[in-house]
Tab-separated table of C-alpha atoms in Angstrom:
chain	number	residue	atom	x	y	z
L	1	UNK	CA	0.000	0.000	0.000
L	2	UNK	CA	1.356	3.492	-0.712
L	3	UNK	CA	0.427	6.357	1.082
L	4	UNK	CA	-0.046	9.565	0.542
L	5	UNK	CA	-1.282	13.147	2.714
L	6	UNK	CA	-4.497	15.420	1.098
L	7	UNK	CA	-4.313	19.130	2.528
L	8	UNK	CA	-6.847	21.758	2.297
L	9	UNK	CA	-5.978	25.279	2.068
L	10	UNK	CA	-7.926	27.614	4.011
L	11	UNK	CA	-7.416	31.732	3.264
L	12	UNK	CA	-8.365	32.662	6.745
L	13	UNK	CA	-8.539	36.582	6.100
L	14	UNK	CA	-10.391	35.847	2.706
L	15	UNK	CA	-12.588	32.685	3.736
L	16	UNK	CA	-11.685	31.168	0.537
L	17	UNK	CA	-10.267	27.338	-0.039
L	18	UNK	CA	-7.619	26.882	-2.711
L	19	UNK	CA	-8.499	24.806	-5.462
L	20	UNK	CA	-5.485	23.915	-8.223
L	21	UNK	CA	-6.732	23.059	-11.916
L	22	UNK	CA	-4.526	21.882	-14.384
L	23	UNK	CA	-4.605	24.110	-17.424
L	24	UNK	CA	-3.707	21.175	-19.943
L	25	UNK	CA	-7.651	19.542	-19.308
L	26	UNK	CA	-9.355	22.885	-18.476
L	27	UNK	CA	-10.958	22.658	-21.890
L	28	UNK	CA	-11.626	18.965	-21.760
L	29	UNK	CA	-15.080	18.756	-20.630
L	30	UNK	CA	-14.905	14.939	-18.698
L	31	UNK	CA	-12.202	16.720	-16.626
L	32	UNK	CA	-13.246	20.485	-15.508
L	33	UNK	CA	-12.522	19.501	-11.716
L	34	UNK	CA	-10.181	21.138	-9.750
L	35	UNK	CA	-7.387	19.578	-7.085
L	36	UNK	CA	-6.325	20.502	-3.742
L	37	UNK	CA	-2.768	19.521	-2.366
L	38	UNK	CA	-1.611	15.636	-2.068
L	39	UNK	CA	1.490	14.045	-2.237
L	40	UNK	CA	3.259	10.697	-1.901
L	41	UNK	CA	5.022	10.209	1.524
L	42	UNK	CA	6.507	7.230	3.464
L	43	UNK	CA	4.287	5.817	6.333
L	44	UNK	CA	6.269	7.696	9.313
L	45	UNK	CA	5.719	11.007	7.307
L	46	UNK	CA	2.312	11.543	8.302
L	47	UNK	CA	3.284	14.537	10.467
L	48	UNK	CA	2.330	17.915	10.684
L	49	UNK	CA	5.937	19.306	9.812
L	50	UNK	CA	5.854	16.810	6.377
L	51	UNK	CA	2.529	18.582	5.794
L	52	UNK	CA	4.171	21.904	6.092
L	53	UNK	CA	6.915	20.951	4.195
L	54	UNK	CA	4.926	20.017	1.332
L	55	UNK	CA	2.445	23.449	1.367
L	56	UNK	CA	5.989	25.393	1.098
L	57	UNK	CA	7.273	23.347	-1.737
L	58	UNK	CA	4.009	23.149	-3.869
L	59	UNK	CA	3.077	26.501	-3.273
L	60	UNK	CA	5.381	28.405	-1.721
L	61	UNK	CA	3.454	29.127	1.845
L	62	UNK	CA	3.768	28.927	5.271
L	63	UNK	CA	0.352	27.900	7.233
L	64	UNK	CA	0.108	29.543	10.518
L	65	UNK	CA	-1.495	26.436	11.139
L	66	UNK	CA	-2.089	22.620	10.758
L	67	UNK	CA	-4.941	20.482	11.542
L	68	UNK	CA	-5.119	16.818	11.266
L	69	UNK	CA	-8.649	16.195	10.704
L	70	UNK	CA	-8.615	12.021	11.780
L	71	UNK	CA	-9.836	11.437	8.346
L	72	UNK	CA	-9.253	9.815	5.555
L	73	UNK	CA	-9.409	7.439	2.764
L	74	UNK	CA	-8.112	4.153	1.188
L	75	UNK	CA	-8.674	3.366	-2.775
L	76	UNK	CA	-7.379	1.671	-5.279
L	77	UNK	CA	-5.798	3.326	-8.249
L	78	UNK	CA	-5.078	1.986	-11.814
L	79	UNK	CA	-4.560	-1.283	-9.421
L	80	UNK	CA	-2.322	0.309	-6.873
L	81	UNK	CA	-3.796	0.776	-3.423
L	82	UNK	CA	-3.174	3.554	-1.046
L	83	UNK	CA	-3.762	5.133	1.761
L	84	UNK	CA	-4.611	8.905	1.996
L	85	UNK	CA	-4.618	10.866	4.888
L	86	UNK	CA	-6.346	14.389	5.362
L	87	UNK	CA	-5.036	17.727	6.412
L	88	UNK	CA	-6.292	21.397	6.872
L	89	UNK	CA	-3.883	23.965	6.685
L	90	UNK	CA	-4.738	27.700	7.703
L	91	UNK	CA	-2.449	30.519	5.993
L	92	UNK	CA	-3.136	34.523	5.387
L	93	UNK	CA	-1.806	35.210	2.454
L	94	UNK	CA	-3.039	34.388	-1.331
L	95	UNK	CA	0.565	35.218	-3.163
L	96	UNK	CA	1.054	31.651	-4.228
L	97	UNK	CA	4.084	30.047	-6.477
L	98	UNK	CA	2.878	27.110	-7.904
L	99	UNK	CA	5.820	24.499	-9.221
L	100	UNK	CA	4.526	23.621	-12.009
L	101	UNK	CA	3.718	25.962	-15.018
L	102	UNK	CA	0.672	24.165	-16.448
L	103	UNK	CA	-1.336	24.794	-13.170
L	104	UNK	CA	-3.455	27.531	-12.194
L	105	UNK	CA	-4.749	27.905	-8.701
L	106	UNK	CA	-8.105	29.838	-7.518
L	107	UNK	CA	-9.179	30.912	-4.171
L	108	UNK	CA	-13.273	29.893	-3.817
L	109	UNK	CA	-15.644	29.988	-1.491
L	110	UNK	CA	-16.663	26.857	0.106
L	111	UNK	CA	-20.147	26.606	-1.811
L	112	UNK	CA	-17.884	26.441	-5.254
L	113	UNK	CA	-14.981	24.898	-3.864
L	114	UNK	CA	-17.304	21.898	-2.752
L	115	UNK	CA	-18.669	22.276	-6.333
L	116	UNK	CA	-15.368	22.329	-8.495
L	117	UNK	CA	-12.979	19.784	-6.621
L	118	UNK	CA	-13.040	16.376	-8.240
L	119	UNK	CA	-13.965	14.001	-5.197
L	120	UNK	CA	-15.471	10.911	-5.375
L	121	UNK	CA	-16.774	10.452	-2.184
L	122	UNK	CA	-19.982	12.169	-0.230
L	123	UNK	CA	-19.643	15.713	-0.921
L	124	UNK	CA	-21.885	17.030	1.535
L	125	UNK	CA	-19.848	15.203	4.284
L	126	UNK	CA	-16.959	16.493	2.906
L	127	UNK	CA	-18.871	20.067	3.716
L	128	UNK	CA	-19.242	19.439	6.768
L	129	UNK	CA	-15.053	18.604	7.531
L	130	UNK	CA	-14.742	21.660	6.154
L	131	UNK	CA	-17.112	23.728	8.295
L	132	UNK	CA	-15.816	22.281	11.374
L	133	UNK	CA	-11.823	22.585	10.473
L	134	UNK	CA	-12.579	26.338	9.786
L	135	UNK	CA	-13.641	27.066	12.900
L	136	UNK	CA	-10.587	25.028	14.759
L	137	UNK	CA	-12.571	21.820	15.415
L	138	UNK	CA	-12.333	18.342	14.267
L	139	UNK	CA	-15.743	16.317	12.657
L	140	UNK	CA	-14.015	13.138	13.644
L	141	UNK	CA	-13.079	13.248	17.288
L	142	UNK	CA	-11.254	10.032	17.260
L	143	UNK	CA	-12.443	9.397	20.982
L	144	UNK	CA	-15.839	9.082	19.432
L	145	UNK	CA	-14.925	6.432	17.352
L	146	UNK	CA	-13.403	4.034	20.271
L	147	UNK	CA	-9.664	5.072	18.762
């Protein structure tokens, strides 16, 4: 199994989510959806300093903060399975640097961010994550759970 981190970006001064699109299918209508941050990591990595790490390098911010949000996922892919866990990053500013030139990023609310990003699972859970992480609290207490 490989595994991998999801973060959200949250624009706490503009209450906006960052959504990344690549601009090489932005015409193709099958694939209009945008992305938000993931990357491939070894199993000790989920951490919040990897998390951090990664924000910097894809886009070139600090987060004043990180959340772990005791979520996530496991899928298979084109017959590789992995495990994804989520993240919810806070940062002030919107002056991004994106590493790769055929991406373009946008800062939406969270009625068209919940709209645009290509997720396959229940969006209007998804909502509520969201909801709760902006205000500093986690949907899935993991005491709740028996964890």
């Amino acid at each position: 199994m490989k595994n991998k981190i999801l973060i959200f970006i949250y624009n706490k001064k503009k209450d906006k989510f960052l959504l990344i699109f690549d601009t090489k299918y932005l015409n193709s209508p099958s694939n209009k959806k945008g992305i938000t941050i993931t990357q491939m990591i070894n199993e000790k990595e989920y951490t919040i300093a990897r998390v951090i790490a990664e924000i910097k390098y894809q886009i070139g911010l600090t987060p004043d903060e990180v959340l772990s949000l005791n979520w996530g996922s496991v899928y298979n892919l084109k017959g590789e399975e992995f495990k994804e866990m989520n993240y919810f990053a806070y940062v002030n500013s919107d002056k991004i640097k994106l590493k790769e030139g055929n991406l373009k990023a946008q800062w939406l609310n969270i009625n068209n961010f919940i709209k645009q990003i290509s997720w396959n699972d229940n969006k209007e859970l998804l909502r509520q994550v969201l909801t709760k992480a902006i205000n500093k609290e986690i949907y899935f207490d993991k005491k709740e759970r028996g964890e």
